[in-house]
Structure formats: C-alpha cells, structure tokens
C-alpha cells in the first residue's frame, strides 16, 4: 500500500466515524472539533483528519469558524424547513422519473411490504427503517441519474440528524408507512403525477410532525421519524 492510499484510507475512516457521531448526536451541534484532540482520538494523523473535516464541511455538517477552529454545524427549525424545500424538489422529481423508468413489479412488491408493516413487533421499527432504505435504493436505481442520486444522498445525510433530534411518535410512523405505500403504488401504476403528489403529501406531513416534535417539552427519542 502506498503512502497516498494509506492517507486516503485513514481519511475515509475518520470521515465515517465523525459522520456517524454527528448523525447520532454523540457530537452535538456547536461542539468544537480540535485537530490535535480528534486526530489522537481517532488514531490518525492531522492530514487525513483535515481531509475528513473538509468532506464534512462540504456536506454542511461542520463549520470552519477560523483556520484552527471547526465546530459541528447547528441544525434548527429554519434549517430543517430549508432542507425540506430541497427535499421536496428532488424527491418529487425523482418520483415522476421513477414512475416511467422503474420496474413496476418491484414497486408493487414494496407497496405490499409497506402494507404489511407491523410497528408493534419487537423488531418492527428497525425492519421498517430497513424497508425505507430499500425503497430509497429502488427509487434511485429507477431514476438512473447520478447527479440526482448524489443530491439526494446529501439531503439524506442531514435527514439522519433530523430524525434523531425528533421524538418518535407511533401514530406518525404508522401514517408514514401508509404514505410510503401510496407512493409505491403510484410508482407501480406508472402514474408520475400521482407519485409526485403522494410524495408531496408525505413530506408535508413529515415536516409538520418533526417541527411539532421539536417544539415539545418531552425528552427526545433516539430513533426519530421518517
């Protein structure tokens, strides 16, 4: 392995750890990420750490306050609204394209899985999030547009933080499953406008639920909501 590949590997490793810690809330908004301290903690040199921080800055997850001070980016209600503005534009466009380009049988099968979701089961919630991940992957594959897929990946990176900030409400999760079913059924029917409308309804309800959750005084659950 060359020195360059070793540095890239260390950078990727540092990026992955810091990304997970920011998304999980282990590194809270406003926390200072000192180069010396973080490099020692992660077991990498300062060069790959700087590369990792540069990627996180490009993702919008950290902010460079000065040449020597990097902090975890804040994420407030206004940020969440702005995130959903771009999410609506991207996901509604993706739904229209996927309806004409995707495998109808695949989306019909996903719709049946959403209809059968049992959130009361012990592993139901984890299985539901795994199903959403497979639905997103099927949507990206159907769209077959690398630029749109890359933009959606950036948005989804931030959504992980949002979901973990919001408290988990069973009624909202059940409604989300029904909304995803409606989107999948529209995609299976190759009705792009219906799929885009169902996506719009889902995102409107998801944003309202998240903002309501953040305004509550109750402790926040670590799972979040879709």
PDB file of N, CA and C in Angstrom, residues 9-43:
ATOM      1  N   UNK A   9      -7.167   5.999   3.077  1.00  0.00           N
ATOM      2  CA  UNK A   9      -7.855   5.055   3.941  1.00  0.00           C
ATOM      3  C   UNK A   9      -8.098   5.653   5.324  1.00  0.00           C
ATOM      4  N   UNK A  10      -7.105   6.322   5.875  1.00  0.00           N
ATOM      5  CA  UNK A  10      -7.251   6.947   7.185  1.00  0.00           C
ATOM      6  C   UNK A  10      -8.275   8.072   7.135  1.00  0.00           C
ATOM      7  N   UNK A  11      -8.272   8.828   6.053  1.00  0.00           N
ATOM      8  CA  UNK A  11      -9.237   9.907   5.885  1.00  0.00           C
ATOM      9  C   UNK A  11     -10.660   9.362   5.812  1.00  0.00           C
ATOM     10  N   UNK A  12     -10.834   8.294   5.033  1.00  0.00           N
ATOM     11  CA  UNK A  12     -12.165   7.677   4.918  1.00  0.00           C
ATOM     12  C   UNK A  12     -12.632   7.161   6.273  1.00  0.00           C
ATOM     13  N   UNK A  13     -11.712   6.567   7.016  1.00  0.00           N
ATOM     14  CA  UNK A  13     -12.065   6.023   8.323  1.00  0.00           C
ATOM     15  C   UNK A  13     -12.466   7.142   9.281  1.00  0.00           C
ATOM     16  N   UNK A  14     -11.701   8.213   9.292  1.00  0.00           N
ATOM     17  CA  UNK A  14     -12.024   9.340  10.170  1.00  0.00           C
ATOM     18  C   UNK A  14     -13.351   9.973   9.769  1.00  0.00           C
ATOM     19  N   UNK A  15     -13.569  10.097   8.475  1.00  0.00           N
ATOM     20  CA  UNK A  15     -14.830  10.671   7.984  1.00  0.00           C
ATOM     21  C   UNK A  15     -16.018   9.822   8.428  1.00  0.00           C
ATOM     22  N   UNK A  16     -15.909   8.504   8.275  1.00  0.00           N
ATOM     23  CA  UNK A  16     -17.015   7.613   8.623  1.00  0.00           C
ATOM     24  C   UNK A  16     -17.358   7.701  10.111  1.00  0.00           C
ATOM     25  N   UNK A  17     -16.327   7.739  10.961  1.00  0.00           N
ATOM     26  CA  UNK A  17     -16.571   7.804  12.407  1.00  0.00           C
ATOM     27  C   UNK A  17     -17.197   9.141  12.788  1.00  0.00           C
ATOM     28  N   UNK A  18     -16.637  10.236  12.284  1.00  0.00           N
ATOM     29  CA  UNK A  18     -17.167  11.545  12.621  1.00  0.00           C
ATOM     30  C   UNK A  18     -18.586  11.735  12.078  1.00  0.00           C
ATOM     31  N   UNK A  19     -18.834  11.222  10.875  1.00  0.00           N
ATOM     32  CA  UNK A  19     -20.180  11.317  10.299  1.00  0.00           C
ATOM     33  C   UNK A  19     -21.195  10.611  11.188  1.00  0.00           C
ATOM     34  N   UNK A  20     -20.873   9.383  11.604  1.00  0.00           N
ATOM     35  CA  UNK A  20     -21.801   8.634  12.451  1.00  0.00           C
ATOM     36  C   UNK A  20     -22.025   9.345  13.783  1.00  0.00           C
ATOM     37  N   UNK A  21     -20.965   9.918  14.350  1.00  0.00           N
ATOM     38  CA  UNK A  21     -21.090  10.587  15.647  1.00  0.00           C
ATOM     39  C   UNK A  21     -21.900  11.880  15.538  1.00  0.00           C
ATOM     40  N   UNK A  22     -21.772  12.592  14.418  1.00  0.00           N
ATOM     41  CA  UNK A  22     -22.576  13.800  14.217  1.00  0.00           C
ATOM     42  C   UNK A  22     -24.031  13.420  13.999  1.00  0.00           C
ATOM     43  N   UNK A  23     -24.267  12.404  13.176  1.00  0.00           N
ATOM     44  CA  UNK A  23     -25.637  11.991  12.888  1.00  0.00           C
ATOM     45  C   UNK A  23     -26.334  11.431  14.122  1.00  0.00           C
ATOM     46  N   UNK A  24     -25.587  10.735  14.967  1.00  0.00           N
ATOM     47  CA  UNK A  24     -26.184  10.127  16.155  1.00  0.00           C
ATOM     48  C   UNK A  24     -26.377  11.128  17.291  1.00  0.00           C
ATOM     49  N   UNK A  25     -25.701  12.282  17.193  1.00  0.00           N
ATOM     50  CA  UNK A  25     -25.776  13.266  18.264  1.00  0.00           C
ATOM     51  C   UNK A  25     -24.676  13.134  19.287  1.00  0.00           C
ATOM     52  N   UNK A  26     -23.798  12.130  19.115  1.00  0.00           N
ATOM     53  CA  UNK A  26     -22.673  11.997  20.043  1.00  0.00           C
ATOM     54  C   UNK A  26     -21.783  13.238  19.982  1.00  0.00           C
ATOM     55  N   UNK A  27     -21.659  13.822  18.801  1.00  0.00           N
ATOM     56  CA  UNK A  27     -21.006  15.123  18.638  1.00  0.00           C
ATOM     57  C   UNK A  27     -22.123  16.137  18.410  1.00  0.00           C
ATOM     58  N   UNK A  28     -22.416  16.915  19.432  1.00  0.00           N
ATOM     59  CA  UNK A  28     -23.576  17.797  19.415  1.00  0.00           C
ATOM     60  C   UNK A  28     -23.304  19.062  18.601  1.00  0.00           C
ATOM     61  N   UNK A  29     -24.376  19.707  18.105  1.00  0.00           N
ATOM     62  CA  UNK A  29     -24.208  20.986  17.415  1.00  0.00           C
ATOM     63  C   UNK A  29     -23.430  21.980  18.283  1.00  0.00           C
ATOM     64  N   UNK A  30     -22.483  22.660  17.655  1.00  0.00           N
ATOM     65  CA  UNK A  30     -21.675  23.629  18.369  1.00  0.00           C
ATOM     66  C   UNK A  30     -20.418  23.075  19.003  1.00  0.00           C
ATOM     67  N   UNK A  31     -20.274  21.753  19.021  1.00  0.00           N
ATOM     68  CA  UNK A  31     -19.086  21.154  19.642  1.00  0.00           C
ATOM     69  C   UNK A  31     -17.846  21.459  18.798  1.00  0.00           C
ATOM     70  N   UNK A  32     -16.772  21.869  19.474  1.00  0.00           N
ATOM     71  CA  UNK A  32     -15.521  22.175  18.785  1.00  0.00           C
ATOM     72  C   UNK A  32     -14.777  20.877  18.489  1.00  0.00           C
ATOM     73  N   UNK A  33     -14.304  20.747  17.243  1.00  0.00           N
ATOM     74  CA  UNK A  33     -13.549  19.577  16.826  1.00  0.00           C
ATOM     75  C   UNK A  33     -12.081  19.988  16.650  1.00  0.00           C
ATOM     76  N   UNK A  34     -11.341  19.938  17.723  1.00  0.00           N
ATOM     77  CA  UNK A  34      -9.931  20.309  17.666  1.00  0.00           C
ATOM     78  C   UNK A  34      -9.125  19.284  16.892  1.00  0.00           C
ATOM     79  N   UNK A  35      -8.260  19.751  16.019  1.00  0.00           N
ATOM     80  CA  UNK A  35      -7.498  18.837  15.170  1.00  0.00           C
ATOM     81  C   UNK A  35      -6.630  17.881  15.989  1.00  0.00           C
ATOM     82  N   UNK A  36      -5.904  18.419  16.947  1.00  0.00           N
ATOM     83  CA  UNK A  36      -4.985  17.589  17.723  1.00  0.00           C
ATOM     84  C   UNK A  36      -5.768  16.536  18.511  1.00  0.00           C
ATOM     85  N   UNK A  37      -6.816  16.986  19.185  1.00  0.00           N
ATOM     86  CA  UNK A  37      -7.595  16.066  20.022  1.00  0.00           C
ATOM     87  C   UNK A  37      -8.291  14.994  19.185  1.00  0.00           C
ATOM     88  N   UNK A  38      -8.909  15.408  18.076  1.00  0.00           N
ATOM     89  CA  UNK A  38      -9.650  14.444  17.255  1.00  0.00           C
ATOM     90  C   UNK A  38      -8.705  13.475  16.546  1.00  0.00           C
ATOM     91  N   UNK A  39      -7.569  13.958  16.086  1.00  0.00           N
ATOM     92  CA  UNK A  39      -6.606  13.074  15.437  1.00  0.00           C
ATOM     93  C   UNK A  39      -6.126  12.003  16.411  1.00  0.00           C
ATOM     94  N   UNK A  40      -5.836  12.406  17.647  1.00  0.00           N
ATOM     95  CA  UNK A  40      -5.386  11.445  18.654  1.00  0.00           C
ATOM     96  C   UNK A  40      -6.495  10.462  18.994  1.00  0.00           C
ATOM     97  N   UNK A  41      -7.708  10.952  19.138  1.00  0.00           N
ATOM     98  CA  UNK A  41      -8.843  10.098  19.496  1.00  0.00           C
ATOM     99  C   UNK A  41      -9.130   9.068  18.414  1.00  0.00           C
ATOM    100  N   UNK A  42      -9.028   9.487  17.155  1.00  0.00           N
ATOM    101  CA  UNK A  42      -9.354   8.598  16.046  1.00  0.00           C
ATOM    102  C   UNK A  42      -8.168   7.773  15.564  1.00  0.00           C
ATOM    103  N   UNK A  43      -6.995   8.064  16.095  1.00  0.00           N
ATOM    104  CA  UNK A  43      -5.818   7.300  15.719  1.00  0.00           C
ATOM    105  C   UNK A  43      -5.324   7.568  14.317  1.00  0.00           C
TER     106      UNK A  43
END
